[in-house]
mmCIF file with all atom_site columns, C-alpha atoms in Angstrom:
data_model
loop_
_atom_site.group_PDB
_atom_site.id
_atom_site.type_symbol
_atom_site.label_atom_id
_atom_site.label_alt_id
_atom_site.label_comp_id
_atom_site.label_asym_id
_atom_site.label_entity_id
_atom_site.label_seq_id
_atom_site.pdbx_PDB_ins_code
_atom_site.Cartn_x
_atom_site.Cartn_y
_atom_site.Cartn_z
_atom_site.occupancy
_atom_site.B_iso_or_equiv
_atom_site.pdbx_formal_charge
_atom_site.auth_seq_id
_atom_site.auth_comp_id
_atom_site.auth_asym_id
_atom_site.auth_atom_id
_atom_site.pdbx_PDB_model_num
ATOM 1   C CA . UNK M 1 1   ? -39.851 153.176 116.703 1.00 0.00 ? 1   UNK M CA 1
ATOM 2   C CA . UNK M 1 2   ? -42.261 151.278 114.441 1.00 0.00 ? 2   UNK M CA 1
ATOM 3   C CA . UNK M 1 3   ? -40.813 148.855 111.908 1.00 0.00 ? 3   UNK M CA 1
ATOM 4   C CA . UNK M 1 4   ? -41.925 148.728 108.279 1.00 0.00 ? 4   UNK M CA 1
ATOM 5   C CA . UNK M 1 5   ? -44.240 145.800 107.658 1.00 0.00 ? 5   UNK M CA 1
ATOM 6   C CA . UNK M 1 6   ? -45.010 146.208 103.950 1.00 0.00 ? 6   UNK M CA 1
ATOM 7   C CA . UNK M 1 7   ? -43.882 148.154 100.906 1.00 0.00 ? 7   UNK M CA 1
ATOM 8   C CA . UNK M 1 8   ? -46.215 149.397 98.182  1.00 0.00 ? 8   UNK M CA 1
ATOM 9   C CA . UNK M 1 9   ? -45.012 150.831 94.867  1.00 0.00 ? 9   UNK M CA 1
ATOM 10  C CA . UNK M 1 10  ? -47.303 153.624 93.672  1.00 0.00 ? 10  UNK M CA 1
ATOM 11  C CA . UNK M 1 11  ? -47.592 154.802 90.073  1.00 0.00 ? 11  UNK M CA 1
ATOM 12  C CA . UNK M 1 12  ? -49.112 158.108 88.996  1.00 0.00 ? 12  UNK M CA 1
ATOM 13  C CA . UNK M 1 13  ? -51.119 157.441 85.849  1.00 0.00 ? 13  UNK M CA 1
ATOM 14  C CA . UNK M 1 14  ? -54.047 158.389 83.635  1.00 0.00 ? 14  UNK M CA 1
ATOM 15  C CA . UNK M 1 15  ? -55.906 155.046 83.628  1.00 0.00 ? 15  UNK M CA 1
ATOM 16  C CA . UNK M 1 16  ? -55.376 153.183 86.936  1.00 0.00 ? 16  UNK M CA 1
ATOM 17  C CA . UNK M 1 17  ? -57.561 150.167 86.191  1.00 0.00 ? 17  UNK M CA 1
ATOM 18  C CA . UNK M 1 18  ? -56.050 149.582 82.748  1.00 0.00 ? 18  UNK M CA 1
ATOM 19  C CA . UNK M 1 19  ? -52.488 149.948 84.033  1.00 0.00 ? 19  UNK M CA 1
ATOM 20  C CA . UNK M 1 20  ? -53.231 147.589 86.951  1.00 0.00 ? 20  UNK M CA 1
ATOM 21  C CA . UNK M 1 21  ? -54.501 144.946 84.517  1.00 0.00 ? 21  UNK M CA 1
ATOM 22  C CA . UNK M 1 22  ? -51.335 145.338 82.408  1.00 0.00 ? 22  UNK M CA 1
ATOM 23  C CA . UNK M 1 23  ? -49.027 144.850 85.402  1.00 0.00 ? 23  UNK M CA 1
ATOM 24  C CA . UNK M 1 24  ? -51.099 141.907 86.686  1.00 0.00 ? 24  UNK M CA 1
ATOM 25  C CA . UNK M 1 25  ? -50.456 140.193 83.340  1.00 0.00 ? 25  UNK M CA 1
ATOM 26  C CA . UNK M 1 26  ? -46.747 141.060 83.370  1.00 0.00 ? 26  UNK M CA 1
ATOM 27  C CA . UNK M 1 27  ? -46.106 139.853 86.922  1.00 0.00 ? 27  UNK M CA 1
ATOM 28  C CA . UNK M 1 28  ? -48.724 137.151 87.437  1.00 0.00 ? 28  UNK M CA 1
ATOM 29  C CA . UNK M 1 29  ? -50.386 139.332 90.078  1.00 0.00 ? 29  UNK M CA 1
ATOM 30  C CA . UNK M 1 30  ? -54.135 139.611 90.726  1.00 0.00 ? 30  UNK M CA 1
ATOM 31  C CA . UNK M 1 31  ? -56.505 142.517 91.285  1.00 0.00 ? 31  UNK M CA 1
ATOM 32  C CA . UNK M 1 32  ? -57.439 142.479 94.971  1.00 0.00 ? 32  UNK M CA 1
ATOM 33  C CA . UNK M 1 33  ? -61.075 142.631 96.061  1.00 0.00 ? 33  UNK M CA 1
ATOM 34  C CA . UNK M 1 34  ? -62.116 146.201 96.739  1.00 0.00 ? 34  UNK M CA 1
ATOM 35  C CA . UNK M 1 35  ? -65.132 147.375 98.723  1.00 0.00 ? 35  UNK M CA 1
ATOM 36  C CA . UNK M 1 36  ? -65.592 150.398 96.456  1.00 0.00 ? 36  UNK M CA 1
ATOM 37  C CA . UNK M 1 37  ? -65.085 148.464 93.200  1.00 0.00 ? 37  UNK M CA 1
ATOM 38  C CA . UNK M 1 38  ? -61.900 150.373 92.285  1.00 0.00 ? 38  UNK M CA 1
ATOM 39  C CA . UNK M 1 39  ? -59.442 148.010 90.571  1.00 0.00 ? 39  UNK M CA 1
ATOM 40  C CA . UNK M 1 40  ? -56.375 150.276 90.547  1.00 0.00 ? 40  UNK M CA 1
ATOM 41  C CA . UNK M 1 41  ? -54.082 147.902 92.378  1.00 0.00 ? 41  UNK M CA 1
ATOM 42  C CA . UNK M 1 42  ? -52.501 144.514 91.902  1.00 0.00 ? 42  UNK M CA 1
ATOM 43  C CA . UNK M 1 43  ? -51.040 142.100 94.403  1.00 0.00 ? 43  UNK M CA 1
ATOM 44  C CA . UNK M 1 44  ? -48.867 139.017 94.417  1.00 0.00 ? 44  UNK M CA 1
ATOM 45  C CA . UNK M 1 45  ? -51.281 136.095 94.947  1.00 0.00 ? 45  UNK M CA 1
ATOM 46  C CA . UNK M 1 46  ? -48.708 134.527 97.292  1.00 0.00 ? 46  UNK M CA 1
ATOM 47  C CA . UNK M 1 47  ? -48.376 137.721 99.343  1.00 0.00 ? 47  UNK M CA 1
ATOM 48  C CA . UNK M 1 48  ? -44.585 137.699 99.089  1.00 0.00 ? 48  UNK M CA 1
ATOM 49  C CA . UNK M 1 49  ? -43.960 140.616 96.732  1.00 0.00 ? 49  UNK M CA 1
ATOM 50  C CA . UNK M 1 50  ? -44.926 144.304 97.080  1.00 0.00 ? 50  UNK M CA 1
ATOM 51  C CA . UNK M 1 51  ? -48.389 145.557 96.162  1.00 0.00 ? 51  UNK M CA 1
ATOM 52  C CA . UNK M 1 52  ? -48.579 147.907 93.172  1.00 0.00 ? 52  UNK M CA 1
ATOM 53  C CA . UNK M 1 53  ? -51.017 150.807 93.395  1.00 0.00 ? 53  UNK M CA 1
ATOM 54  C CA . UNK M 1 54  ? -52.065 153.063 90.522  1.00 0.00 ? 54  UNK M CA 1
ATOM 55  C CA . UNK M 1 55  ? -53.426 156.526 91.275  1.00 0.00 ? 55  UNK M CA 1
ATOM 56  C CA . UNK M 1 56  ? -55.038 158.808 88.734  1.00 0.00 ? 56  UNK M CA 1
ATOM 57  C CA . UNK M 1 57  ? -53.338 162.179 88.267  1.00 0.00 ? 57  UNK M CA 1
ATOM 58  C CA . UNK M 1 58  ? -54.285 164.929 85.807  1.00 0.00 ? 58  UNK M CA 1
ATOM 59  C CA . UNK M 1 59  ? -50.830 165.450 84.282  1.00 0.00 ? 59  UNK M CA 1
ATOM 60  C CA . UNK M 1 60  ? -49.113 163.059 81.908  1.00 0.00 ? 60  UNK M CA 1
ATOM 61  C CA . UNK M 1 61  ? -45.625 161.577 82.187  1.00 0.00 ? 61  UNK M CA 1
ATOM 62  C CA . UNK M 1 62  ? -43.031 164.056 80.953  1.00 0.00 ? 62  UNK M CA 1
ATOM 63  C CA . UNK M 1 63  ? -39.549 162.740 81.768  1.00 0.00 ? 63  UNK M CA 1
ATOM 64  C CA . UNK M 1 64  ? -37.765 159.448 82.418  1.00 0.00 ? 64  UNK M CA 1
ATOM 65  C CA . UNK M 1 65  ? -38.780 157.614 85.607  1.00 0.00 ? 65  UNK M CA 1
ATOM 66  C CA . UNK M 1 66  ? -36.529 158.208 88.604  1.00 0.00 ? 66  UNK M CA 1
ATOM 67  C CA . UNK M 1 67  ? -37.529 154.755 89.905  1.00 0.00 ? 67  UNK M CA 1
ATOM 68  C CA . UNK M 1 68  ? -38.433 151.740 87.789  1.00 0.00 ? 68  UNK M CA 1
ATOM 69  C CA . UNK M 1 69  ? -39.267 148.075 88.163  1.00 0.00 ? 69  UNK M CA 1
ATOM 70  C CA . UNK M 1 70  ? -36.890 145.324 87.065  1.00 0.00 ? 70  UNK M CA 1
ATOM 71  C CA . UNK M 1 71  ? -38.730 142.237 85.854  1.00 0.00 ? 71  UNK M CA 1
ATOM 72  C CA . UNK M 1 72  ? -36.168 139.539 86.687  1.00 0.00 ? 72  UNK M CA 1
ATOM 73  C CA . UNK M 1 73  ? -36.446 136.959 83.902  1.00 0.00 ? 73  UNK M CA 1
ATOM 74  C CA . UNK M 1 74  ? -32.736 136.376 83.318  1.00 0.00 ? 74  UNK M CA 1
ATOM 75  C CA . UNK M 1 75  ? -31.483 135.878 86.861  1.00 0.00 ? 75  UNK M CA 1
ATOM 76  C CA . UNK M 1 76  ? -28.470 133.568 86.860  1.00 0.00 ? 76  UNK M CA 1
ATOM 77  C CA . UNK M 1 77  ? -28.251 133.478 83.061  1.00 0.00 ? 77  UNK M CA 1
ATOM 78  C CA . UNK M 1 78  ? -25.406 134.941 81.012  1.00 0.00 ? 78  UNK M CA 1
ATOM 79  C CA . UNK M 1 79  ? -24.547 135.503 77.376  1.00 0.00 ? 79  UNK M CA 1
ATOM 80  C CA . UNK M 1 80  ? -26.810 134.117 74.657  1.00 0.00 ? 80  UNK M CA 1
ATOM 81  C CA . UNK M 1 81  ? -28.951 132.199 77.156  1.00 0.00 ? 81  UNK M CA 1
ATOM 82  C CA . UNK M 1 82  ? -29.745 135.447 79.014  1.00 0.00 ? 82  UNK M CA 1
ATOM 83  C CA . UNK M 1 83  ? -30.464 137.317 75.770  1.00 0.00 ? 83  UNK M CA 1
ATOM 84  C CA . UNK M 1 84  ? -32.841 134.535 74.682  1.00 0.00 ? 84  UNK M CA 1
ATOM 85  C CA . UNK M 1 85  ? -34.744 134.777 78.001  1.00 0.00 ? 85  UNK M CA 1
ATOM 86  C CA . UNK M 1 86  ? -35.016 138.579 77.676  1.00 0.00 ? 86  UNK M CA 1
ATOM 87  C CA . UNK M 1 87  ? -36.208 138.344 74.069  1.00 0.00 ? 87  UNK M CA 1
ATOM 88  C CA . UNK M 1 88  ? -38.778 135.650 74.908  1.00 0.00 ? 88  UNK M CA 1
ATOM 89  C CA . UNK M 1 89  ? -40.250 137.787 77.697  1.00 0.00 ? 89  UNK M CA 1
ATOM 90  C CA . UNK M 1 90  ? -40.249 140.842 75.432  1.00 0.00 ? 90  UNK M CA 1
ATOM 91  C CA . UNK M 1 91  ? -42.204 138.860 72.838  1.00 0.00 ? 91  UNK M CA 1
ATOM 92  C CA . UNK M 1 92  ? -44.763 137.911 75.523  1.00 0.00 ? 92  UNK M CA 1
ATOM 93  C CA . UNK M 1 93  ? -45.195 141.522 76.683  1.00 0.00 ? 93  UNK M CA 1
ATOM 94  C CA . UNK M 1 94  ? -45.479 143.285 73.320  1.00 0.00 ? 94  UNK M CA 1
ATOM 95  C CA . UNK M 1 95  ? -49.034 142.003 72.622  1.00 0.00 ? 95  UNK M CA 1
ATOM 96  C CA . UNK M 1 96  ? -50.050 143.310 76.079  1.00 0.00 ? 96  UNK M CA 1
ATOM 97  C CA . UNK M 1 97  ? -49.115 146.827 74.940  1.00 0.00 ? 97  UNK M CA 1
ATOM 98  C CA . UNK M 1 98  ? -45.537 147.080 76.212  1.00 0.00 ? 98  UNK M CA 1
ATOM 99  C CA . UNK M 1 99  ? -42.983 148.840 74.020  1.00 0.00 ? 99  UNK M CA 1
ATOM 100 C CA . UNK M 1 100 ? -39.397 147.790 73.450  1.00 0.00 ? 100 UNK M CA 1
ATOM 101 C CA . UNK M 1 101 ? -37.011 150.722 73.992  1.00 0.00 ? 101 UNK M CA 1
ATOM 102 C CA . UNK M 1 102 ? -33.391 149.550 74.033  1.00 0.00 ? 102 UNK M CA 1
ATOM 103 C CA . UNK M 1 103 ? -31.286 146.441 74.506  1.00 0.00 ? 103 UNK M CA 1
ATOM 104 C CA . UNK M 1 104 ? -28.339 147.182 76.776  1.00 0.00 ? 104 UNK M CA 1
ATOM 105 C CA . UNK M 1 105 ? -25.651 144.584 76.107  1.00 0.00 ? 105 UNK M CA 1
ATOM 106 C CA . UNK M 1 106 ? -23.412 143.178 78.834  1.00 0.00 ? 106 UNK M CA 1
ATOM 107 C CA . UNK M 1 107 ? -20.287 145.104 79.747  1.00 0.00 ? 107 UNK M CA 1
ATOM 108 C CA . UNK M 1 108 ? -17.570 144.616 82.352  1.00 0.00 ? 108 UNK M CA 1
ATOM 109 C CA . UNK M 1 109 ? -19.958 145.612 85.185  1.00 0.00 ? 109 UNK M CA 1
ATOM 110 C CA . UNK M 1 110 ? -23.460 144.480 84.178  1.00 0.00 ? 110 UNK M CA 1
ATOM 111 C CA . UNK M 1 111 ? -25.222 141.672 82.374  1.00 0.00 ? 111 UNK M CA 1
ATOM 112 C CA . UNK M 1 112 ? -27.520 142.484 79.441  1.00 0.00 ? 112 UNK M CA 1
ATOM 113 C CA . UNK M 1 113 ? -30.946 143.962 80.102  1.00 0.00 ? 113 UNK M CA 1
ATOM 114 C CA . UNK M 1 114 ? -33.804 145.148 77.937  1.00 0.00 ? 114 UNK M CA 1
ATOM 115 C CA . UNK M 1 115 ? -35.398 148.539 78.598  1.00 0.00 ? 115 UNK M CA 1
ATOM 116 C CA . UNK M 1 116 ? -39.144 148.624 77.901  1.00 0.00 ? 116 UNK M CA 1
ATOM 117 C CA . UNK M 1 117 ? -42.144 150.867 78.556  1.00 0.00 ? 117 UNK M CA 1
ATOM 118 C CA . UNK M 1 118 ? -45.558 149.955 79.909  1.00 0.00 ? 118 UNK M CA 1
ATOM 119 C CA . UNK M 1 119 ? -48.816 151.114 78.299  1.00 0.00 ? 119 UNK M CA 1
ATOM 120 C CA . UNK M 1 120 ? -48.464 154.619 79.783  1.00 0.00 ? 120 UNK M CA 1
ATOM 121 C CA . UNK M 1 121 ? -44.793 155.060 78.926  1.00 0.00 ? 121 UNK M CA 1
ATOM 122 C CA . UNK M 1 122 ? -43.272 154.129 82.306  1.00 0.00 ? 122 UNK M CA 1
ATOM 123 C CA . UNK M 1 123 ? -39.857 152.554 81.814  1.00 0.00 ? 123 UNK M CA 1
ATOM 124 C CA . UNK M 1 124 ? -39.054 149.134 83.224  1.00 0.00 ? 124 UNK M CA 1
ATOM 125 C CA . UNK M 1 125 ? -36.269 146.649 82.573  1.00 0.00 ? 125 UNK M CA 1
ATOM 126 C CA . UNK M 1 126 ? -36.269 143.002 81.699  1.00 0.00 ? 126 UNK M CA 1
ATOM 127 C CA . UNK M 1 127 ? -33.312 141.905 83.756  1.00 0.00 ? 127 UNK M CA 1
#
């Protein structure tokens, strides 16, 4: 039995190159060189994190994502310090075209997180 060597997260989208550029900015990734000139992917420059791939599809997004990315900016932080980290990252992402959706405050099971959408409406969390 073969073992998995890499994981790629694939997004269906309308504008692969634009969405790849957005996520490169969010995550500090880079667009990999491509022999055909297609820039619909982004990779961690250190090679440690999964590659993101963006494929053009004719239909638009209709319902909430079943899978989403968590952008981990508040790891290890709690309370007001965590909220400040989430808000600071939100402020950085809004000019890139991200949209703020909902702040979910801490409860007995989870720390606070901030639900956002990328430029094509895909949900992700600042966590």
